[in-house]
Coordinates of C-alpha atoms and ligand atoms in Angstrom, one line a residue:
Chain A
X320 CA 0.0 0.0 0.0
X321 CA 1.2 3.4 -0.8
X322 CA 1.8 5.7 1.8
X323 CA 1.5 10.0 1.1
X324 CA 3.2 12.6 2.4
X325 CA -0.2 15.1 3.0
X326 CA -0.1 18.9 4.3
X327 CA -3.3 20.3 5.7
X328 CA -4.6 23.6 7.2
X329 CA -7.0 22.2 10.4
X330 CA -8.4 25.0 12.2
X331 CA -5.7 27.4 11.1
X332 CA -3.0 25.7 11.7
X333 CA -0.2 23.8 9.3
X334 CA 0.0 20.2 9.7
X335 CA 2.2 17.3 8.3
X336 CA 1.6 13.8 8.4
X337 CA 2.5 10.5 6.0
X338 CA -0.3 8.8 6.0
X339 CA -1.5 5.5 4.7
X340 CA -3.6 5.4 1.4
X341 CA -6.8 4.2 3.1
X342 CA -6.5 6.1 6.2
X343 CA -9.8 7.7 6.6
X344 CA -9.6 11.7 7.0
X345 CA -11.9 10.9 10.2
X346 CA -9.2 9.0 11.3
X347 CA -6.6 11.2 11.0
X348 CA -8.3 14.1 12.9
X349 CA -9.2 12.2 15.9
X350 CA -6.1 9.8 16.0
X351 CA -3.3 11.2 14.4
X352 CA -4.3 14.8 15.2
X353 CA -5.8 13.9 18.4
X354 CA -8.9 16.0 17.2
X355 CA -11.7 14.0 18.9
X356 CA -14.6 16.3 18.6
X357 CA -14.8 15.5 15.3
X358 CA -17.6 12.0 16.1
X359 CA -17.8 8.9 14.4
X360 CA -21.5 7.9 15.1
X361 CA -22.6 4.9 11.8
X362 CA -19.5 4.9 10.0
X363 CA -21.5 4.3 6.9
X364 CA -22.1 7.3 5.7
X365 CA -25.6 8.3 7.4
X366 CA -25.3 10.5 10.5
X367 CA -23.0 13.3 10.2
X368 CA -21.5 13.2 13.6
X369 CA -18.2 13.1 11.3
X370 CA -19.0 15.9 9.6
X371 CA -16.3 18.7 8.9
X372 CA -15.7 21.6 6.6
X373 CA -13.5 20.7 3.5
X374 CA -12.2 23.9 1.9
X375 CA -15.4 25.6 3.2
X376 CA -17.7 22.8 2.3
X377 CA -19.7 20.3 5.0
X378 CA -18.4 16.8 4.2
X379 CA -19.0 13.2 6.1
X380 CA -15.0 12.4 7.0
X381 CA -15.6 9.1 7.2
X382 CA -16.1 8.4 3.7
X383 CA -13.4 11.0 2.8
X384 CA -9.4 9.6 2.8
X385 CA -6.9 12.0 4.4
X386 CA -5.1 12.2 1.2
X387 CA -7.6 13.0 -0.3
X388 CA -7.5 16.4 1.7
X389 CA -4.1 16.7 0.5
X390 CA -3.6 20.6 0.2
X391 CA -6.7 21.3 2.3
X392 CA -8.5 23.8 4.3
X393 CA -10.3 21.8 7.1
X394 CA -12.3 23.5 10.1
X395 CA -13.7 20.8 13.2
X396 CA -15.9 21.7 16.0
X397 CA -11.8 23.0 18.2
X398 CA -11.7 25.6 15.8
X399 CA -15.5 27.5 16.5
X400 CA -14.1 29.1 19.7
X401 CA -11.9 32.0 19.0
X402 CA -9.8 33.4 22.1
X403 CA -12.0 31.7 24.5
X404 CA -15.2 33.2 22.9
X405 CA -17.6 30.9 21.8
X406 CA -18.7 30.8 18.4
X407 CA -22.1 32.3 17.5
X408 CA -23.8 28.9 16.5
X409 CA -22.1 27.2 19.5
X410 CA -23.5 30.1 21.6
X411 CA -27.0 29.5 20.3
X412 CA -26.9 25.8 20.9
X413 CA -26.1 26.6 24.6
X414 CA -28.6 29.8 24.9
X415 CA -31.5 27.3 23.1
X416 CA -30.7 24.0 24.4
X417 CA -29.9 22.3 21.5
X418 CA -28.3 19.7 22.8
X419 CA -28.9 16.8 25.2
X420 CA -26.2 13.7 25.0
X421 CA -24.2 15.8 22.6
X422 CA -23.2 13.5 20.2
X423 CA -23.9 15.0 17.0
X424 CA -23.5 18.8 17.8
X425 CA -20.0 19.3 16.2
X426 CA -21.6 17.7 13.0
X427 CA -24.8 20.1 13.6
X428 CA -22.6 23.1 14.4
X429 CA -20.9 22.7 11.1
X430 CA -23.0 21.8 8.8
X431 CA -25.0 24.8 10.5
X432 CA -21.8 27.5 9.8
X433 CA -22.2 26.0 5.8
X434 CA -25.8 26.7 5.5
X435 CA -25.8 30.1 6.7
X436 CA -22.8 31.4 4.8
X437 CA -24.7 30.1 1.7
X438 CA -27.9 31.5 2.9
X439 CA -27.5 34.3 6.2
X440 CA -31.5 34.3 6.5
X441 CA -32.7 31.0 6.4
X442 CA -36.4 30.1 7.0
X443 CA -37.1 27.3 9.5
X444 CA -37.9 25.1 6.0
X445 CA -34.3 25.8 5.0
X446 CA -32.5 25.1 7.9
X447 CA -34.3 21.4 8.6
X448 CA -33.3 20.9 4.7
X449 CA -30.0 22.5 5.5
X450 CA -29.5 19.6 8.0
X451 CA -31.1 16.5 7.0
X452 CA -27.7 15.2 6.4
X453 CA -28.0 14.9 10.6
X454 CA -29.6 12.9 12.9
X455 CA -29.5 13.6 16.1
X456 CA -31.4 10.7 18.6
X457 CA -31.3 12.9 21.2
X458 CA -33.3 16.4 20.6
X459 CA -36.4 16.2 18.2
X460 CA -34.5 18.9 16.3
X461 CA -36.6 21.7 17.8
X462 CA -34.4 23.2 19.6
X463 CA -31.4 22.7 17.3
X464 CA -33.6 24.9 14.8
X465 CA -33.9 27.5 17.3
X466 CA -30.3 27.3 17.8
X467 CA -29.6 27.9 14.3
X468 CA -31.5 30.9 14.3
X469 CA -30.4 32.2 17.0
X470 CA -26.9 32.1 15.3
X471 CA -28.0 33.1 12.1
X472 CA -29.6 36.3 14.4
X473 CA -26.3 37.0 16.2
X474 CA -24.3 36.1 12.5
X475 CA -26.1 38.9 10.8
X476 CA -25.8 41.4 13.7
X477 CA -22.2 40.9 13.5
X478 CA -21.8 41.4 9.8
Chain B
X212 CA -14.6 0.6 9.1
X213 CA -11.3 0.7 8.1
X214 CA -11.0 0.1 3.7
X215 CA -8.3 -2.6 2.5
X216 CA -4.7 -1.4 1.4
X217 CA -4.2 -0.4 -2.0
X218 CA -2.3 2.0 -3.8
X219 CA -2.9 5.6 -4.5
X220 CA -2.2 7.9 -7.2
X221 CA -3.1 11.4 -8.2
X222 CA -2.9 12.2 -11.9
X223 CA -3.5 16.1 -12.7
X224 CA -4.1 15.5 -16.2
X225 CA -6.4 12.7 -18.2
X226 CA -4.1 11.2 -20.5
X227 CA -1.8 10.7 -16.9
X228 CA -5.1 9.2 -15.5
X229 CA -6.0 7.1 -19.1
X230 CA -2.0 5.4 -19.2
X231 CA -2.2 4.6 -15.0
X232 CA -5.8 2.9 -15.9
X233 CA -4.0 1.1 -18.9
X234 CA -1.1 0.0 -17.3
X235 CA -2.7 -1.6 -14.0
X236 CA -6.3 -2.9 -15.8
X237 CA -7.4 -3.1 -12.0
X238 CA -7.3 0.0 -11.2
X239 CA -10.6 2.5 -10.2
X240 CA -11.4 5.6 -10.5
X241 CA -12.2 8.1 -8.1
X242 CA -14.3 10.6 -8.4
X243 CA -16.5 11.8 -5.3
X244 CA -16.1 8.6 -3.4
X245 CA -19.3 8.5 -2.1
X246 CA -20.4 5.3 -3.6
X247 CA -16.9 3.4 -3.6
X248 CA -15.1 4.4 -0.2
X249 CA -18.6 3.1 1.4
X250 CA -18.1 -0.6 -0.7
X251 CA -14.2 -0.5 0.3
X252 CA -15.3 0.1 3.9
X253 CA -18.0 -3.0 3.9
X254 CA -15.2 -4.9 2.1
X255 CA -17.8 -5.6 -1.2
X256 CA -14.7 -4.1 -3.1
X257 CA -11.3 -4.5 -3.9
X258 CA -9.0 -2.5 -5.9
X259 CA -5.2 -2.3 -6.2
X260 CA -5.0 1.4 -7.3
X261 CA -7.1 4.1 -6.4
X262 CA -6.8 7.1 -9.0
X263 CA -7.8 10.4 -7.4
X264 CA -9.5 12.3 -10.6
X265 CA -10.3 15.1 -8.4
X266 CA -7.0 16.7 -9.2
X267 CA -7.9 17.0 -12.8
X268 CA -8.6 20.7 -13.8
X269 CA -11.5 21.2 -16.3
X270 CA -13.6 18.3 -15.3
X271 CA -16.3 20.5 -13.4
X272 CA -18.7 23.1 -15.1
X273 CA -21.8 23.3 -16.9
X274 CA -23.0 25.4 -19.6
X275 CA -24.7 25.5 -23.0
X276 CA -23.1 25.1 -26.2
X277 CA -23.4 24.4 -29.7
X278 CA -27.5 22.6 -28.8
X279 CA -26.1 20.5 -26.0
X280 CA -26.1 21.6 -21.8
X281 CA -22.6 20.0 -20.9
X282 CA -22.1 18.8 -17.6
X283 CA -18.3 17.9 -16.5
X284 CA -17.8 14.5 -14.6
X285 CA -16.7 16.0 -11.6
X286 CA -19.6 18.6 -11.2
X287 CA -21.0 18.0 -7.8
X288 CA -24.6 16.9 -7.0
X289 CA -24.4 20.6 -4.9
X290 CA -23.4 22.5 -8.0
X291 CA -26.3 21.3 -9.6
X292 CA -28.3 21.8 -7.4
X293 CA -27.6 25.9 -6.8
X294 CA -27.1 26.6 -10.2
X295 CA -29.2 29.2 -11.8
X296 CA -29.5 27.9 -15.4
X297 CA -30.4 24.2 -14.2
X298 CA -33.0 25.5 -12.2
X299 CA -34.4 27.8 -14.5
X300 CA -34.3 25.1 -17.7
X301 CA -33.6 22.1 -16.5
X302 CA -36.5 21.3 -13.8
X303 CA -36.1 17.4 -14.4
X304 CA -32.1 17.6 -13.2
X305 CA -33.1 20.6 -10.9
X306 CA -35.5 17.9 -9.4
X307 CA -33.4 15.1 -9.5
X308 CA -30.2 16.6 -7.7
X309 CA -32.5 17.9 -4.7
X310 CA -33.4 14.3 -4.1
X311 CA -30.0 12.8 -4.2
X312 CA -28.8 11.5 -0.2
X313 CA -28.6 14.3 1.5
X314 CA -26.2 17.9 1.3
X315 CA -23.6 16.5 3.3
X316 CA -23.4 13.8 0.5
X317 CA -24.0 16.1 -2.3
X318 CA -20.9 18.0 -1.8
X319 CA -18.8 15.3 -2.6
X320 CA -20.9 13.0 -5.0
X321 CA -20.5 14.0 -9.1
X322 CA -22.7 13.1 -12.0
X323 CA -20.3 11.3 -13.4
X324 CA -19.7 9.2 -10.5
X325 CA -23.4 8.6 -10.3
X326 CA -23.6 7.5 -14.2
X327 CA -20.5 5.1 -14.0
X328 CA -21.8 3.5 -10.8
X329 CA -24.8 2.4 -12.8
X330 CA -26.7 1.4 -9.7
X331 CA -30.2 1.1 -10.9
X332 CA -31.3 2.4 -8.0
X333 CA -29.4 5.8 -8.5
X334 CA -30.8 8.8 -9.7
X335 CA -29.0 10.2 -12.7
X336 CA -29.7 7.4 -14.9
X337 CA -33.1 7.8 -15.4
X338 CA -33.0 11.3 -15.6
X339 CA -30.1 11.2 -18.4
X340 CA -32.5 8.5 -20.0
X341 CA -35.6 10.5 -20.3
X342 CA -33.2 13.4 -21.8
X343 CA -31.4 11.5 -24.6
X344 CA -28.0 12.1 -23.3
X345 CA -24.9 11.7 -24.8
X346 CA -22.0 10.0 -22.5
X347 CA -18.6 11.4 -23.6
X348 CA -16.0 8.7 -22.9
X349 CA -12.0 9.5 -22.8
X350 CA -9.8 7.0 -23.5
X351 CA -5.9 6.2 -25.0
X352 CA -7.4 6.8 -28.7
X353 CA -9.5 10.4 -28.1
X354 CA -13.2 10.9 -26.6
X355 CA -15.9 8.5 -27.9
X356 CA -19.5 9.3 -27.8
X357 CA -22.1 7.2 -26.0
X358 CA -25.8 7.6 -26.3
X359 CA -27.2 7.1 -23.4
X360 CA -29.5 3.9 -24.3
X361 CA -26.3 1.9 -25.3
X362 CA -24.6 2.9 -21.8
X363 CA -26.1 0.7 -19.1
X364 CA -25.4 -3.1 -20.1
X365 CA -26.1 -4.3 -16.6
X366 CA -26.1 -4.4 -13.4
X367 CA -23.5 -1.9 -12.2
X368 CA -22.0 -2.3 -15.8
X369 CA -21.4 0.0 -18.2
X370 CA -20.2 0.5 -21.8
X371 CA -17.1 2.2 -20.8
X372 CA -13.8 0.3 -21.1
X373 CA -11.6 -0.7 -18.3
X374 CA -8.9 2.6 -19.7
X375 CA -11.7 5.0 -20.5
X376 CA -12.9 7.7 -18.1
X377 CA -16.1 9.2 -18.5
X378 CA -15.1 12.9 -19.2
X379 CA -18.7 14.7 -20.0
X380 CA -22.5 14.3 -19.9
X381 CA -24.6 15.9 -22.9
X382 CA -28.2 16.9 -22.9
X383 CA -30.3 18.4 -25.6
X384 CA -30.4 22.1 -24.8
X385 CA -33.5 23.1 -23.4
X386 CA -36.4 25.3 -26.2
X387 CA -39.0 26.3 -25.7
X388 CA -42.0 23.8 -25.2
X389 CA -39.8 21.7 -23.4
X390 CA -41.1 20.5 -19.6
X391 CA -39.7 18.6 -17.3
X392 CA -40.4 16.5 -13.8
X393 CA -38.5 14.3 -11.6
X394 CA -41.0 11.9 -9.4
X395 CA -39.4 10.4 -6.6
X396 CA -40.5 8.6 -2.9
X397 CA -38.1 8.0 -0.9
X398 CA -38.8 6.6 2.9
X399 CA -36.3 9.7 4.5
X400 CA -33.4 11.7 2.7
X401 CA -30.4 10.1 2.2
X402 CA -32.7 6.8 1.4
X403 CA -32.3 5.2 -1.7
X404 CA -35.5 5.2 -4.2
X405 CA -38.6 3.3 -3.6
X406 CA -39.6 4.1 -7.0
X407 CA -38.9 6.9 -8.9
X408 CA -39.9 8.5 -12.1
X409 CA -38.1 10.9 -14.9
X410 CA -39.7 12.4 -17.7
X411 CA -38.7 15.0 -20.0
X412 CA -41.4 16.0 -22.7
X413 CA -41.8 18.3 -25.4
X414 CA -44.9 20.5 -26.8
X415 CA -45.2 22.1 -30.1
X416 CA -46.6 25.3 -31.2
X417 CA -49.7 23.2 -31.9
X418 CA -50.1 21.4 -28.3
X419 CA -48.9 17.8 -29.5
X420 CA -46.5 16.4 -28.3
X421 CA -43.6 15.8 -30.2
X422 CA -41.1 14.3 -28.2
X423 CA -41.1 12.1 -25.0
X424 CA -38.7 10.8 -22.5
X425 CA -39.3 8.3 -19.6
X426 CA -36.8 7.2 -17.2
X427 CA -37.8 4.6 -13.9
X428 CA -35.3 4.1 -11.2
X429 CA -34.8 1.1 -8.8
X430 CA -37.5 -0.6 -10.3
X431 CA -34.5 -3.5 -12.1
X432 CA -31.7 -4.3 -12.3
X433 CA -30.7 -1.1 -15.1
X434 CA -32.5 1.8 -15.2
X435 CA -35.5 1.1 -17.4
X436 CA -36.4 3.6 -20.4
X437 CA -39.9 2.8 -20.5
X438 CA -40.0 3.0 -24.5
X439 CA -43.9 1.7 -25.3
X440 CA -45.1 4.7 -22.9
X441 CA -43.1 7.0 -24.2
X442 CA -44.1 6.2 -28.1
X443 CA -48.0 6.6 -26.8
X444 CA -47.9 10.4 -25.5
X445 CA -45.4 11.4 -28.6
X446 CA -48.7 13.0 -31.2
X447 CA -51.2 13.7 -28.3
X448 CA -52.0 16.5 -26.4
X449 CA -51.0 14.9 -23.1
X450 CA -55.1 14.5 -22.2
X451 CA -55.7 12.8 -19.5
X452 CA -56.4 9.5 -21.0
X453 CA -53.1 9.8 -22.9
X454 CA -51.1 10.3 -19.5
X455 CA -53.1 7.0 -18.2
X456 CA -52.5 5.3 -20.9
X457 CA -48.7 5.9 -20.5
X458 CA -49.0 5.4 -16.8
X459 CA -50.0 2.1 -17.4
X460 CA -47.2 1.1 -19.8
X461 CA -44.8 2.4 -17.8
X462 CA -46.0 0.2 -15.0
X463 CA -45.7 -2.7 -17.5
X464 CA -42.3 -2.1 -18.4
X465 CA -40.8 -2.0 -14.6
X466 CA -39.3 -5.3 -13.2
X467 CA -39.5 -4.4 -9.4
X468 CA -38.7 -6.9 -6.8
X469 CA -40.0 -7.2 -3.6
X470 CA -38.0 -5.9 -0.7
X471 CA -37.6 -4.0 2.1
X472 CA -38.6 -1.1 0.5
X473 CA -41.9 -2.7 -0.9
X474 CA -43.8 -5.6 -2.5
X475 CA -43.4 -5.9 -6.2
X476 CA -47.3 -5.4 -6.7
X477 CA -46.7 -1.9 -4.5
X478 CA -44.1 -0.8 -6.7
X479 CA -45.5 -1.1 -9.8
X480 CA -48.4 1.0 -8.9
X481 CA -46.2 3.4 -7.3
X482 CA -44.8 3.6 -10.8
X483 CA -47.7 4.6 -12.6
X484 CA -49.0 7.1 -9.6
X485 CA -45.9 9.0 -10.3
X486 CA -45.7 8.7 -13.9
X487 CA -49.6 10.6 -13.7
X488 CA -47.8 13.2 -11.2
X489 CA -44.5 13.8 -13.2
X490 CA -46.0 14.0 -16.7
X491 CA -49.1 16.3 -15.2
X492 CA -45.8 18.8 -14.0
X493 CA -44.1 18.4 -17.2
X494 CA -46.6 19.7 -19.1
X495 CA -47.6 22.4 -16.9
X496 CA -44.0 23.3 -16.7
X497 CA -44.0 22.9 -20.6
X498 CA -47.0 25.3 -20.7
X499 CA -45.0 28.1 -19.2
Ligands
LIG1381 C1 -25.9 8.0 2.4 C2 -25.9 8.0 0.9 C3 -27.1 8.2 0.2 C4 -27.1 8.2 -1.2 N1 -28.3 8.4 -1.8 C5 -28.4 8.5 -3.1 C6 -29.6 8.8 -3.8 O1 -30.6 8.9 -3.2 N2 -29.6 8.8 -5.1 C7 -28.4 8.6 -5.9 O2 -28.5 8.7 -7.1 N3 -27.3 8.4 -5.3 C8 -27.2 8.3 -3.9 N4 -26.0 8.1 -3.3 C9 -24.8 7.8 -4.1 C10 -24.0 9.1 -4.4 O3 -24.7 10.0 -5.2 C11 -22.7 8.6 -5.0 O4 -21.8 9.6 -4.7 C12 -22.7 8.3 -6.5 O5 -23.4 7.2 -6.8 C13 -21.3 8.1 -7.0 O6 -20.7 9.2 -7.3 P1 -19.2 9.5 -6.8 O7 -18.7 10.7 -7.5 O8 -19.2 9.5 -5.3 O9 -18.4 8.3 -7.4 P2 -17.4 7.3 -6.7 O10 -17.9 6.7 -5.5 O11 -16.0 7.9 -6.6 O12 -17.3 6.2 -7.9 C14 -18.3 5.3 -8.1 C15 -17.9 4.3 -9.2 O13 -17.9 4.9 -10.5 C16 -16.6 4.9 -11.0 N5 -16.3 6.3 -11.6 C17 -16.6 7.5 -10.9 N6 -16.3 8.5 -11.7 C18 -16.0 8.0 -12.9 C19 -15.6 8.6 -14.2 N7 -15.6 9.9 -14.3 N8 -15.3 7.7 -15.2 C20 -15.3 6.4 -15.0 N9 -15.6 5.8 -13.9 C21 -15.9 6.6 -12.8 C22 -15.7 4.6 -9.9 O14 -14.5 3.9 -10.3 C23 -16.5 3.7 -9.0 O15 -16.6 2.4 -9.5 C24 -25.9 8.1 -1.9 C25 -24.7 7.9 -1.3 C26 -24.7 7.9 0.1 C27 -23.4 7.7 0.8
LIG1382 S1 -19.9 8.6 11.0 FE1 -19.7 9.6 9.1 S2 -21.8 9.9 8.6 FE2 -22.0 8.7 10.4
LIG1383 S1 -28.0 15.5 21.3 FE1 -27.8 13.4 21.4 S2 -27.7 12.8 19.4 FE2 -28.1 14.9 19.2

């Protein structure tokens, strides 16, 4: 098996790694980057707890390989929080609750950051289409939509 | 789920991809990865060499030219789906890419990864049936052109060769009188087709109908181009009786089989109901 030597951007930051061919990207952050916010919930594709943005764009990492990302832009749920503030959407899933056991709110927050930069005033419609990519077992997605547009409040505020 | 070893390579131009695909004959391509990394991770395939086509420039747009929308291999489901001339001429595709898994998938998965797969229970293949697209092949000798009836042989088999890459998707440019529908139920997004229904129709200055293209996925084991049903609307004014009457032969020319998803028997009449609903959307869309 080949192996590849891969440069990434995660969260800002440079990083070098030779990685197998079929390392999986989810892999990499948790295990070789010790990035374990990013989740793996079904492995298969379905849940989004894995979910990351790829050069701006929400993508399942466990169905990506890390090289792959070769060259890449990646952001994961450790690099919302700037200088100990939180991020606006992980603000709103505090202020509405939008969580319970937790498990798929990094994949929520981020596939929630992609949606609004595409579309800053979503309508409740949009942002349940915006996330149907994630389940959550956990919430009943009510209060994740509030969350959403709480951020999507506090996002346009902001700009 | 962890994929078995093999090797990878990168090529940043198509003739590098075409000589890597003729030198190790079991070699894959891979485009989005959204149907193959998930087989490599359940161990239902093996490969020797991956090659990554995603480092290829020029394999992603779509516009019209020369009577023909061209659609690179590696345009996204996503791209499709935001783009403003698709969803202001091309409904059926419009349609089609909103229904594909679900956004997180979209942004990785391409048309042409969707067409090569040739799993009949994908969504492009019906669609590109009821529009009489073109497949544009690349291969060691030039680009070869593949009409889209000729493409699906089998079961997750294709017409391509082992060293040809499929480079483009053509579709008759949309003019006026032209509607479109994509009819699909699904159980919950990111689910696979029950049934689904493509058509892609044509009206002339006079009301008839001139042209007519049906599509049915994940009702056999190839997307099905349900011929008779088409040949009946093609000279009618797409009354009701005529879009029964088509119903029906579509119907007849599914080969569901019962499974988790639904009985034979269920399937077939879920064929025909959306059939009735696609073509009655076509031809309003047709109409404006
Ligand atoms: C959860 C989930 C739900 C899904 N739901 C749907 C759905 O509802 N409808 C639907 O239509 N699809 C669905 N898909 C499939 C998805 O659209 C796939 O991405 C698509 O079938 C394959 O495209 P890809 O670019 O990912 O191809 P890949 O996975 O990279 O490749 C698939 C196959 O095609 C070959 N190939 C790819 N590109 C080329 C090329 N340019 N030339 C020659 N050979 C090529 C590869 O070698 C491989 O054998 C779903 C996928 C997932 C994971
Ligand atoms: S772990 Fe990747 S989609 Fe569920
Ligand atoms: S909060 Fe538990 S899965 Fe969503």
């Amino acid at each position: 098996m080949s192996t590849h030597k891969i440069t990434v951007t995660v969260n800002g930051q440079l990083r070098q790694a030779e990685v197998p061919a079929r390392l999986l990207l989810v892999h990499f952050i948790r295990e070789t980057l010790g990035l374990t916010g990013t989740h793996i919930g079904c492995d298969t594709t379905s849940c989004g707890a894995c979910t990351v943005l790829l050069n701006g764009r929400a993508v399942k990492s466990c169905t990506v390989l890390a090289v792959q990302a070769n060259g890449s832009e990646i952001t994961t749920v450790e690099g919302l929080a700037q200088n100990g503030k939180l991020h606006p959407i992980q603000e709103g899933f505090h202020m509405e609750h939008g969580l319970q056991c937790g498990f798929c709110t990094p994949g929520m927050m981020l596939s929630a950051i992609a949606l609004l930069k595409q579309n800053p005033y979503p309508t409740e419609d949009d942002i349940r289409w915006g996330l149907s990519g994630n389940l959550c077992r956990c919430t009943g997605y009510v209060n994740i939509v509030r969350a959403v547009q709480y951020a999507a409040e506090k996002l346009r505020i902001e700009n | 789920m962890i994929p078995p070893e093999f090797d990878y390579v990168a090529p940043t131009t198509l003739q590098e991809a075409i000589a890597v695909l003729e030198q190790k004959p079991d070699a894959k391509i891979l485009a989005g990865g959204h149907s193959l990394i998930p087989l490599l991770k359940f161990r239902l395939a093996s490969v020797n060499t991956l090659v990554d086509i995603n480092r290829i420039d020029g394999l992603s747009y779509i516009r019209e030219e020369g009577g023909w929308l061209k659609i690179g291999a590696m345009t996204r489901e996503a791209d499709l789906e935001h783009d403003p001339l698709i969803g202001q001429k091309y409904p059926l595709l419009a349609d089609a890419a909103r229904t594909i898994a679900d956004p997180l998938v979209r942004n990785m998965a391409t048309v042409g990864g969707n067409l090569a797969h040739a799993d009949p229970a994908n969504d492009h293949p019906a669609v590109m049936l009821a529009y009489g697209a073109v497949i544009v092949a690349a291969g060691p000798n030039g680009l070869r052109e593949i009409p889209i009836t000729q493409f699906f042989t089998d079961l997750f088999t294709t017409a391509l060769a082992p060293n040809e890459i499929l480079s483009e998707i053509r579709i008759p440019a949309h003019k006026a009188g032209n509607g479109g529908c994509y009819q699909k139920l699904e159980r919950k997004v990111g689910d696979y087709a029950t049934a689904a229904v493509a058509v892609q129709i044509h009206i002339g200055a006079n009301g008839v109908c001139d042209t007519a293209g049906i599509g049915l996925t994940n009702v056999g084991p190839t997307p099905i181009k349900a011929a008779a049903a088409e040949q009946t609307l093609v000279g009618s004014k797409l009354d009701d009786a005529a879009i029964k009457r088509a119903a029906q032969l579509a119907a007849d020319a599914a080969q569901p089989q019962s499974d988790y998803r639904g009985t034979e028997e269920y399937k077939r009449a879920l064929v025909k109901t959306l059939t009735v609903r696609a073509l009655r959307k076509a031809l309003e869309r047709a109409r404006n």
